JSON list of C-alpha atoms in Angstrom, two decimals:
[
{"chain": "A", "resi": 1, "resn": "MET", "atom": "CA", "xyz": [-180.44, -126.87, 3.69]},
{"chain": "A", "resi": 2, "resn": "GLY", "atom": "CA", "xyz": [-177.98, -129.33, 5.27]},
{"chain": "A", "resi": 3, "resn": "THR", "atom": "CA", "xyz": [-175.03, -127.20, 4.32]},
{"chain": "A", "resi": 4, "resn": "ILE", "atom": "CA", "xyz": [-176.50, -124.21, 6.04]},
{"chain": "A", "resi": 5, "resn": "PHE", "atom": "CA", "xyz": [-176.72, -126.16, 9.26]},
{"chain": "A", "resi": 6, "resn": "TYR", "atom": "CA", "xyz": [-173.10, -127.23, 8.77]},
{"chain": "A", "resi": 7, "resn": "ARG", "atom": "CA", "xyz": [-172.15, -123.64, 8.33]},
{"chain": "A", "resi": 8, "resn": "ILE", "atom": "CA", "xyz": [-174.04, -122.59, 11.45]},
{"chain": "A", "resi": 9, "resn": "GLU", "atom": "CA", "xyz": [-172.22, -125.27, 13.44]},
{"chain": "A", "resi": 10, "resn": "GLN", "atom": "CA", "xyz": [-168.92, -124.13, 12.07]},
{"chain": "A", "resi": 11, "resn": "ASP", "atom": "CA", "xyz": [-169.71, -120.51, 13.01]},
{"chain": "A", "resi": 12, "resn": "LEU", "atom": "CA", "xyz": [-170.58, -121.55, 16.45]},
{"chain": "A", "resi": 13, "resn": "LYS", "atom": "CA", "xyz": [-167.38, -123.63, 16.92]},
{"chain": "A", "resi": 14, "resn": "ALA", "atom": "CA", "xyz": [-165.39, -120.68, 15.65]},
{"chain": "A", "resi": 15, "resn": "GLY", "atom": "CA", "xyz": [-167.11, -118.34, 18.03]},
{"chain": "A", "resi": 16, "resn": "ARG", "atom": "CA", "xyz": [-169.00, -116.39, 15.37]},
{"chain": "A", "resi": 17, "resn": "LYS", "atom": "CA", "xyz": [-172.35, -116.45, 17.17]},
{"chain": "A", "resi": 18, "resn": "LYS", "atom": "CA", "xyz": [-173.61, -113.34, 15.41]},
{"chain": "A", "resi": 19, "resn": "LYS", "atom": "CA", "xyz": [-173.04, -114.95, 12.00]},
{"chain": "A", "resi": 20, "resn": "ALA", "atom": "CA", "xyz": [-174.76, -118.13, 13.16]},
{"chain": "A", "resi": 21, "resn": "CYS", "atom": "CA", "xyz": [-177.76, -116.11, 14.51]},
{"chain": "A", "resi": 22, "resn": "ASP", "atom": "CA", "xyz": [-178.02, -114.20, 11.17]},
{"chain": "A", "resi": 23, "resn": "ARG", "atom": "CA", "xyz": [-178.07, -117.41, 9.24]},
{"chain": "A", "resi": 24, "resn": "LEU", "atom": "CA", "xyz": [-180.76, -118.84, 11.51]},
{"chain": "A", "resi": 25, "resn": "ARG", "atom": "CA", "xyz": [-182.87, -115.64, 11.19]},
{"chain": "A", "resi": 26, "resn": "ASN", "atom": "CA", "xyz": [-182.65, -115.89, 7.41]},
{"chain": "A", "resi": 27, "resn": "LEU", "atom": "CA", "xyz": [-183.79, -119.54, 7.61]},
{"chain": "A", "resi": 28, "resn": "ILE", "atom": "CA", "xyz": [-186.69, -118.43, 9.92]},
{"chain": "A", "resi": 29, "resn": "ASN", "atom": "CA", "xyz": [-187.72, -115.88, 7.30]},
{"chain": "A", "resi": 30, "resn": "GLU", "atom": "CA", "xyz": [-187.45, -118.44, 4.53]},
{"chain": "A", "resi": 31, "resn": "PHE", "atom": "CA", "xyz": [-189.15, -121.27, 6.48]},
{"chain": "A", "resi": 32, "resn": "PRO", "atom": "CA", "xyz": [-191.49, -119.50, 9.03]},
{"chain": "A", "resi": 33, "resn": "ASP", "atom": "CA", "xyz": [-193.45, -122.70, 9.80]},
{"chain": "A", "resi": 34, "resn": "ASP", "atom": "CA", "xyz": [-190.44, -124.55, 11.18]},
{"chain": "A", "resi": 35, "resn": "LEU", "atom": "CA", "xyz": [-190.50, -123.69, 14.86]},
{"chain": "A", "resi": 36, "resn": "SER", "atom": "CA", "xyz": [-187.37, -125.79, 15.51]},
{"chain": "A", "resi": 37, "resn": "LEU", "atom": "CA", "xyz": [-185.33, -123.02, 13.88]},
{"chain": "A", "resi": 38, "resn": "ARG", "atom": "CA", "xyz": [-186.67, -120.60, 16.48]},
{"chain": "A", "resi": 39, "resn": "ASP", "atom": "CA", "xyz": [-185.69, -123.10, 19.16]},
{"chain": "A", "resi": 40, "resn": "LYS", "atom": "CA", "xyz": [-182.11, -123.30, 17.94]},
{"chain": "A", "resi": 41, "resn": "LEU", "atom": "CA", "xyz": [-181.78, -119.54, 17.69]},
{"chain": "A", "resi": 42, "resn": "ALA", "atom": "CA", "xyz": [-183.22, -119.15, 21.17]},
{"chain": "A", "resi": 43, "resn": "GLN", "atom": "CA", "xyz": [-180.69, -121.69, 22.61]},
{"chain": "A", "resi": 44, "resn": "ILE", "atom": "CA", "xyz": [-177.79, -119.74, 21.07]},
{"chain": "A", "resi": 45, "resn": "TYR", "atom": "CA", "xyz": [-179.10, -116.46, 22.60]},
{"chain": "A", "resi": 46, "resn": "TYR", "atom": "CA", "xyz": [-179.70, -118.20, 25.98]},
{"chain": "A", "resi": 47, "resn": "ASP", "atom": "CA", "xyz": [-176.21, -119.70, 25.97]},
{"chain": "A", "resi": 48, "resn": "SER", "atom": "CA", "xyz": [-174.82, -116.25, 25.24]},
{"chain": "A", "resi": 49, "resn": "GLY", "atom": "CA", "xyz": [-176.60, -114.74, 28.19]},
{"chain": "A", "resi": 50, "resn": "PHE", "atom": "CA", "xyz": [-179.42, -112.93, 26.28]},
{"chain": "A", "resi": 51, "resn": "LYS", "atom": "CA", "xyz": [-182.28, -114.49, 28.12]},
{"chain": "A", "resi": 52, "resn": "ASP", "atom": "CA", "xyz": [-184.92, -112.06, 27.01]},
{"chain": "A", "resi": 53, "resn": "GLU", "atom": "CA", "xyz": [-183.98, -112.43, 23.36]},
{"chain": "A", "resi": 54, "resn": "ALA", "atom": "CA", "xyz": [-184.07, -116.20, 23.84]},
{"chain": "A", "resi": 55, "resn": "GLY", "atom": "CA", "xyz": [-187.61, -115.85, 25.24]},
{"chain": "A", "resi": 56, "resn": "LYS", "atom": "CA", "xyz": [-188.65, -113.98, 22.09]},
{"chain": "A", "resi": 57, "resn": "PHE", "atom": "CA", "xyz": [-187.90, -117.11, 20.05]},
{"chain": "A", "resi": 58, "resn": "TRP", "atom": "CA", "xyz": [-189.12, -119.67, 22.64]},
{"chain": "A", "resi": 59, "resn": "ILE", "atom": "CA", "xyz": [-192.42, -117.88, 23.22]},
{"chain": "A", "resi": 60, "resn": "LEU", "atom": "CA", "xyz": [-194.14, -120.01, 20.58]},
{"chain": "A", "resi": 61, "resn": "SER", "atom": "CA", "xyz": [-192.68, -123.28, 21.86]},
{"chain": "A", "resi": 62, "resn": "GLU", "atom": "CA", "xyz": [-194.04, -125.31, 24.66]},
{"chain": "A", "resi": 63, "resn": "PRO", "atom": "CA", "xyz": [-191.71, -124.94, 27.69]},
{"chain": "A", "resi": 64, "resn": "GLN", "atom": "CA", "xyz": [-189.43, -128.00, 28.12]},
{"chain": "A", "resi": 65, "resn": "ASN", "atom": "CA", "xyz": [-187.57, -126.80, 31.18]},
{"chain": "A", "resi": 66, "resn": "PHE", "atom": "CA", "xyz": [-187.23, -123.99, 33.77]},
{"chain": "A", "resi": 67, "resn": "GLU", "atom": "CA", "xyz": [-184.80, -122.00, 31.54]},
{"chain": "A", "resi": 68, "resn": "MET", "atom": "CA", "xyz": [-187.34, -121.72, 28.74]},
{"chain": "A", "resi": 69, "resn": "LYS", "atom": "CA", "xyz": [-190.11, -120.61, 31.16]},
{"chain": "A", "resi": 70, "resn": "GLU", "atom": "CA", "xyz": [-187.72, -118.07, 32.84]},
{"chain": "A", "resi": 71, "resn": "ALA", "atom": "CA", "xyz": [-186.62, -116.69, 29.41]},
{"chain": "A", "resi": 72, "resn": "VAL", "atom": "CA", "xyz": [-190.20, -116.32, 28.07]},
{"chain": "A", "resi": 73, "resn": "GLU", "atom": "CA", "xyz": [-191.34, -114.65, 31.28]},
{"chain": "A", "resi": 74, "resn": "MET", "atom": "CA", "xyz": [-188.40, -112.28, 31.13]},
{"chain": "A", "resi": 75, "resn": "TYR", "atom": "CA", "xyz": [-189.23, -111.47, 27.50]},
{"chain": "A", "resi": 76, "resn": "ARG", "atom": "CA", "xyz": [-192.86, -110.86, 28.22]},
{"chain": "A", "resi": 77, "resn": "ASN", "atom": "CA", "xyz": [-192.02, -108.56, 31.11]},
{"chain": "A", "resi": 78, "resn": "SER", "atom": "CA", "xyz": [-189.54, -106.59, 28.93]},
{"chain": "A", "resi": 79, "resn": "LEU", "atom": "CA", "xyz": [-192.57, -105.73, 26.64]},
{"chain": "A", "resi": 80, "resn": "SER", "atom": "CA", "xyz": [-194.98, -105.20, 29.59]},
{"chain": "A", "resi": 81, "resn": "ASN", "atom": "CA", "xyz": [-196.91, -108.31, 28.60]},
{"chain": "A", "resi": 82, "resn": "SER", "atom": "CA", "xyz": [-198.40, -106.34, 25.71]},
{"chain": "A", "resi": 83, "resn": "GLY", "atom": "CA", "xyz": [-199.82, -108.75, 23.10]},
{"chain": "A", "resi": 84, "resn": "ASN", "atom": "CA", "xyz": [-199.54, -106.10, 20.46]},
{"chain": "A", "resi": 85, "resn": "ALA", "atom": "CA", "xyz": [-195.86, -105.37, 21.16]},
{"chain": "A", "resi": 86, "resn": "ILE", "atom": "CA", "xyz": [-195.03, -109.11, 21.31]},
{"chain": "A", "resi": 87, "resn": "LEU", "atom": "CA", "xyz": [-196.81, -109.86, 18.02]},
{"chain": "A", "resi": 88, "resn": "LYS", "atom": "CA", "xyz": [-195.01, -107.02, 16.30]},
{"chain": "A", "resi": 89, "resn": "ASP", "atom": "CA", "xyz": [-191.69, -108.15, 17.72]},
{"chain": "A", "resi": 90, "resn": "ILE", "atom": "CA", "xyz": [-191.94, -111.89, 16.91]},
{"chain": "A", "resi": 91, "resn": "VAL", "atom": "CA", "xyz": [-193.36, -111.36, 13.33]},
{"chain": "A", "resi": 92, "resn": "PHE", "atom": "CA", "xyz": [-194.78, -114.83, 12.73]},
{"chain": "A", "resi": 93, "resn": "ARG", "atom": "CA", "xyz": [-195.42, -115.14, 8.96]},
{"chain": "A", "resi": 94, "resn": "GLY", "atom": "CA", "xyz": [-196.08, -118.89, 8.95]},
{"chain": "A", "resi": 95, "resn": "ASP", "atom": "CA", "xyz": [-199.25, -120.91, 8.41]},
{"chain": "A", "resi": 96, "resn": "LYS", "atom": "CA", "xyz": [-201.14, -120.98, 11.75]},
{"chain": "A", "resi": 97, "resn": "THR", "atom": "CA", "xyz": [-203.04, -124.04, 10.70]},
{"chain": "A", "resi": 98, "resn": "GLN", "atom": "CA", "xyz": [-199.86, -126.15, 10.79]},
{"chain": "A", "resi": 99, "resn": "LEU", "atom": "CA", "xyz": [-199.04, -125.14, 14.41]},
{"chain": "A", "resi": 100, "resn": "SER", "atom": "CA", "xyz": [-199.54, -127.24, 17.54]},
{"chain": "A", "resi": 101, "resn": "GLU", "atom": "CA", "xyz": [-202.52, -126.47, 19.87]},
{"chain": "A", "resi": 102, "resn": "TYR", "atom": "CA", "xyz": [-200.21, -124.96, 22.40]},
{"chain": "A", "resi": 103, "resn": "THR", "atom": "CA", "xyz": [-198.75, -122.51, 19.91]},
{"chain": "A", "resi": 104, "resn": "LYS", "atom": "CA", "xyz": [-202.17, -121.65, 18.45]},
{"chain": "A", "resi": 105, "resn": "ASN", "atom": "CA", "xyz": [-203.38, -120.89, 22.03]},
{"chain": "A", "resi": 106, "resn": "ILE", "atom": "CA", "xyz": [-200.36, -118.59, 22.66]},
{"chain": "A", "resi": 107, "resn": "LEU", "atom": "CA", "xyz": [-200.99, -116.62, 19.44]},
{"chain": "A", "resi": 108, "resn": "LYS", "atom": "CA", "xyz": [-204.72, -116.45, 20.23]},
{"chain": "A", "resi": 109, "resn": "GLN", "atom": "CA", "xyz": [-203.96, -115.08, 23.70]},
{"chain": "A", "resi": 110, "resn": "LEU", "atom": "CA", "xyz": [-201.61, -112.51, 22.22]},
{"chain": "A", "resi": 111, "resn": "GLU", "atom": "CA", "xyz": [-204.11, -111.48, 19.59]},
{"chain": "A", "resi": 112, "resn": "THR", "atom": "CA", "xyz": [-206.87, -111.18, 22.17]},
{"chain": "A", "resi": 113, "resn": "ASP", "atom": "CA", "xyz": [-204.75, -109.03, 24.36]},
{"chain": "A", "resi": 114, "resn": "SER", "atom": "CA", "xyz": [-203.67, -106.84, 21.42]},
{"chain": "A", "resi": 115, "resn": "PHE", "atom": "CA", "xyz": [-207.28, -106.29, 20.32]},
{"chain": "A", "resi": 116, "resn": "LYS", "atom": "CA", "xyz": [-208.36, -105.57, 23.88]},
{"chain": "A", "resi": 117, "resn": "ARG", "atom": "CA", "xyz": [-205.61, -102.96, 24.42]},
{"chain": "A", "resi": 118, "resn": "THR", "atom": "CA", "xyz": [-205.28, -101.40, 20.87]},
{"chain": "A", "resi": 119, "resn": "LYS", "atom": "CA", "xyz": [-208.38, -102.56, 18.91]},
{"chain": "A", "resi": 120, "resn": "HIS", "atom": "CA", "xyz": [-205.89, -103.87, 16.38]},
{"chain": "A", "resi": 121, "resn": "ILE", "atom": "CA", "xyz": [-204.25, -107.22, 15.69]},
{"chain": "A", "resi": 122, "resn": "PRO", "atom": "CA", "xyz": [-200.99, -107.14, 13.76]},
{"chain": "A", "resi": 123, "resn": "ASP", "atom": "CA", "xyz": [-201.10, -109.47, 10.82]},
{"chain": "A", "resi": 124, "resn": "PHE", "atom": "CA", "xyz": [-197.99, -110.49, 8.93]},
{"chain": "A", "resi": 125, "resn": "LYS", "atom": "CA", "xyz": [-198.47, -112.03, 5.50]},
{"chain": "A", "resi": 126, "resn": "ARG", "atom": "CA", "xyz": [-195.98, -114.51, 4.04]},
{"chain": "A", "resi": 127, "resn": "LYS", "atom": "CA", "xyz": [-193.63, -112.80, 1.69]},
{"chain": "A", "resi": 128, "resn": "GLN", "atom": "CA", "xyz": [-194.34, -113.75, -1.92]},
{"chain": "A", "resi": 129, "resn": "ARG", "atom": "CA", "xyz": [-191.01, -113.72, -3.80]},
{"chain": "A", "resi": 130, "resn": "GLU", "atom": "CA", "xyz": [-190.37, -115.48, -7.03]},
{"chain": "A", "resi": 131, "resn": "LYS", "atom": "CA", "xyz": [-186.79, -116.26, -7.70]},
{"chain": "A", "resi": 132, "resn": "GLY", "atom": "CA", "xyz": [-185.46, -114.56, -10.79]},
{"chain": "A", "resi": 133, "resn": "ASN", "atom": "CA", "xyz": [-188.41, -112.23, -11.15]},
{"chain": "A", "resi": 134, "resn": "TYR", "atom": "CA", "xyz": [-186.93, -109.05, -9.91]},
{"chain": "A", "resi": 135, "resn": "THR", "atom": "CA", "xyz": [-187.50, -105.74, -11.74]},
{"chain": "A", "resi": 136, "resn": "GLU", "atom": "CA", "xyz": [-185.13, -102.79, -11.82]},
{"chain": "A", "resi": 137, "resn": "SER", "atom": "CA", "xyz": [-186.26, -99.54, -10.34]},
{"chain": "A", "resi": 138, "resn": "LYS", "atom": "CA", "xyz": [-187.60, -96.95, -12.75]},
{"chain": "A", "resi": 139, "resn": "ASP", "atom": "CA", "xyz": [-184.99, -94.38, -11.84]},
{"chain": "A", "resi": 140, "resn": "SER", "atom": "CA", "xyz": [-182.08, -96.60, -12.90]},
{"chain": "A", "resi": 141, "resn": "PHE", "atom": "CA", "xyz": [-181.67, -94.65, -16.22]},
{"chain": "A", "resi": 142, "resn": "PHE", "atom": "CA", "xyz": [-181.26, -91.31, -14.30]},
{"chain": "A", "resi": 143, "resn": "SER", "atom": "CA", "xyz": [-178.88, -92.82, -11.82]},
{"chain": "A", "resi": 144, "resn": "ASN", "atom": "CA", "xyz": [-176.74, -94.20, -14.60]},
{"chain": "A", "resi": 145, "resn": "VAL", "atom": "CA", "xyz": [-176.64, -90.81, -16.32]},
{"chain": "A", "resi": 146, "resn": "GLY", "atom": "CA", "xyz": [-175.74, -89.15, -13.02]},
{"chain": "A", "resi": 147, "resn": "LEU", "atom": "CA", "xyz": [-172.97, -91.64, -12.38]},
{"chain": "A", "resi": 148, "resn": "TYR", "atom": "CA", "xyz": [-171.48, -91.04, -15.84]},
{"chain": "A", "resi": 149, "resn": "LEU", "atom": "CA", "xyz": [-171.69, -87.30, -15.33]},
{"chain": "A", "resi": 150, "resn": "LEU", "atom": "CA", "xyz": [-169.89, -87.56, -12.01]},
{"chain": "A", "resi": 151, "resn": "ILE", "atom": "CA", "xyz": [-167.07, -89.78, -13.41]},
{"chain": "A", "resi": 152, "resn": "GLY", "atom": "CA", "xyz": [-166.68, -87.40, -16.39]},
{"chain": "A", "resi": 153, "resn": "GLY", "atom": "CA", "xyz": [-166.52, -84.36, -14.06]},
{"chain": "A", "resi": 154, "resn": "ILE", "atom": "CA", "xyz": [-163.82, -86.01, -11.97]},
{"chain": "A", "resi": 155, "resn": "ILE", "atom": "CA", "xyz": [-161.80, -86.78, -15.09]},
{"chain": "A", "resi": 156, "resn": "LEU", "atom": "CA", "xyz": [-162.31, -83.31, -16.59]},
{"chain": "A", "resi": 157, "resn": "LEU", "atom": "CA", "xyz": [-161.69, -81.30, -13.36]},
{"chain": "A", "resi": 158, "resn": "PRO", "atom": "CA", "xyz": [-157.81, -81.73, -13.32]},
{"chain": "A", "resi": 159, "resn": "PHE", "atom": "CA", "xyz": [-157.61, -80.91, -17.03]},
{"chain": "A", "resi": 160, "resn": "LEU", "atom": "CA", "xyz": [-159.64, -77.68, -16.58]},
{"chain": "A", "resi": 161, "resn": "GLY", "atom": "CA", "xyz": [-157.40, -76.78, -13.60]},
{"chain": "A", "resi": 162, "resn": "LEU", "atom": "CA", "xyz": [-154.25, -77.11, -15.69]},
{"chain": "A", "resi": 163, "resn": "VAL", "atom": "CA", "xyz": [-155.77, -74.97, -18.49]},
{"chain": "A", "resi": 164, "resn": "LYS", "atom": "CA", "xyz": [-156.73, -72.25, -15.91]},
{"chain": "A", "resi": 165, "resn": "LEU", "atom": "CA", "xyz": [-153.25, -72.45, -14.34]},
{"chain": "A", "resi": 166, "resn": "GLY", "atom": "CA", "xyz": [-151.70, -71.99, -17.78]},
{"chain": "A", "resi": 167, "resn": "GLU", "atom": "CA", "xyz": [-153.87, -68.90, -18.37]},
{"chain": "A", "resi": 168, "resn": "ILE", "atom": "CA", "xyz": [-152.79, -67.38, -15.02]},
{"chain": "A", "resi": 169, "resn": "ILE", "atom": "CA", "xyz": [-149.09, -68.02, -15.71]},
{"chain": "A", "resi": 170, "resn": "GLY", "atom": "CA", "xyz": [-149.48, -66.70, -19.21]},
{"chain": "A", "resi": 171, "resn": "SER", "atom": "CA", "xyz": [-151.07, -63.46, -17.95]},
{"chain": "A", "resi": 172, "resn": "ILE", "atom": "CA", "xyz": [-148.25, -62.89, -15.42]},
{"chain": "A", "resi": 173, "resn": "PHE", "atom": "CA", "xyz": [-145.49, -63.17, -18.03]},
{"chain": "A", "resi": 174, "resn": "SER", "atom": "CA", "xyz": [-147.27, -61.22, -20.72]},
{"chain": "A", "resi": 175, "resn": "LYS", "atom": "CA", "xyz": [-147.14, -57.90, -18.79]}
]
């Protein structure tokens, strides 16, 4: 994971903030329990002027300064303080038992508000992916046959055009 952080730093130094953000988002998906990744991503967004997006990633962190409080408040207001909308937007797939009391309370408040407003609490399960255990789709045979037919048609089309052109020329001179 150290090389990823090195790449992120190199992307930031080179001005490729979008690439750095994409890398951090991938890390957040892979390690949802590590809230420090969210903090790093939020700081990049804040430094870039996207305060509401920074608030999205800082909402689960205890505010350390005025900037964090301001960004989180701006983010909450952008979603009308709707617990349901915020939960759907932040998509926390981590283990809630490993979180700090502050973060647990924030999630509990959002869930309570969501249930009060919509009678539903969005629940995001951790993705269960096993490396190397991917199966091909069942329509792969038909897509392969279609691909071969398309290539064959493209190759055959000019030949048929020449044959037809020869027939037309032959009919003109045979009269």
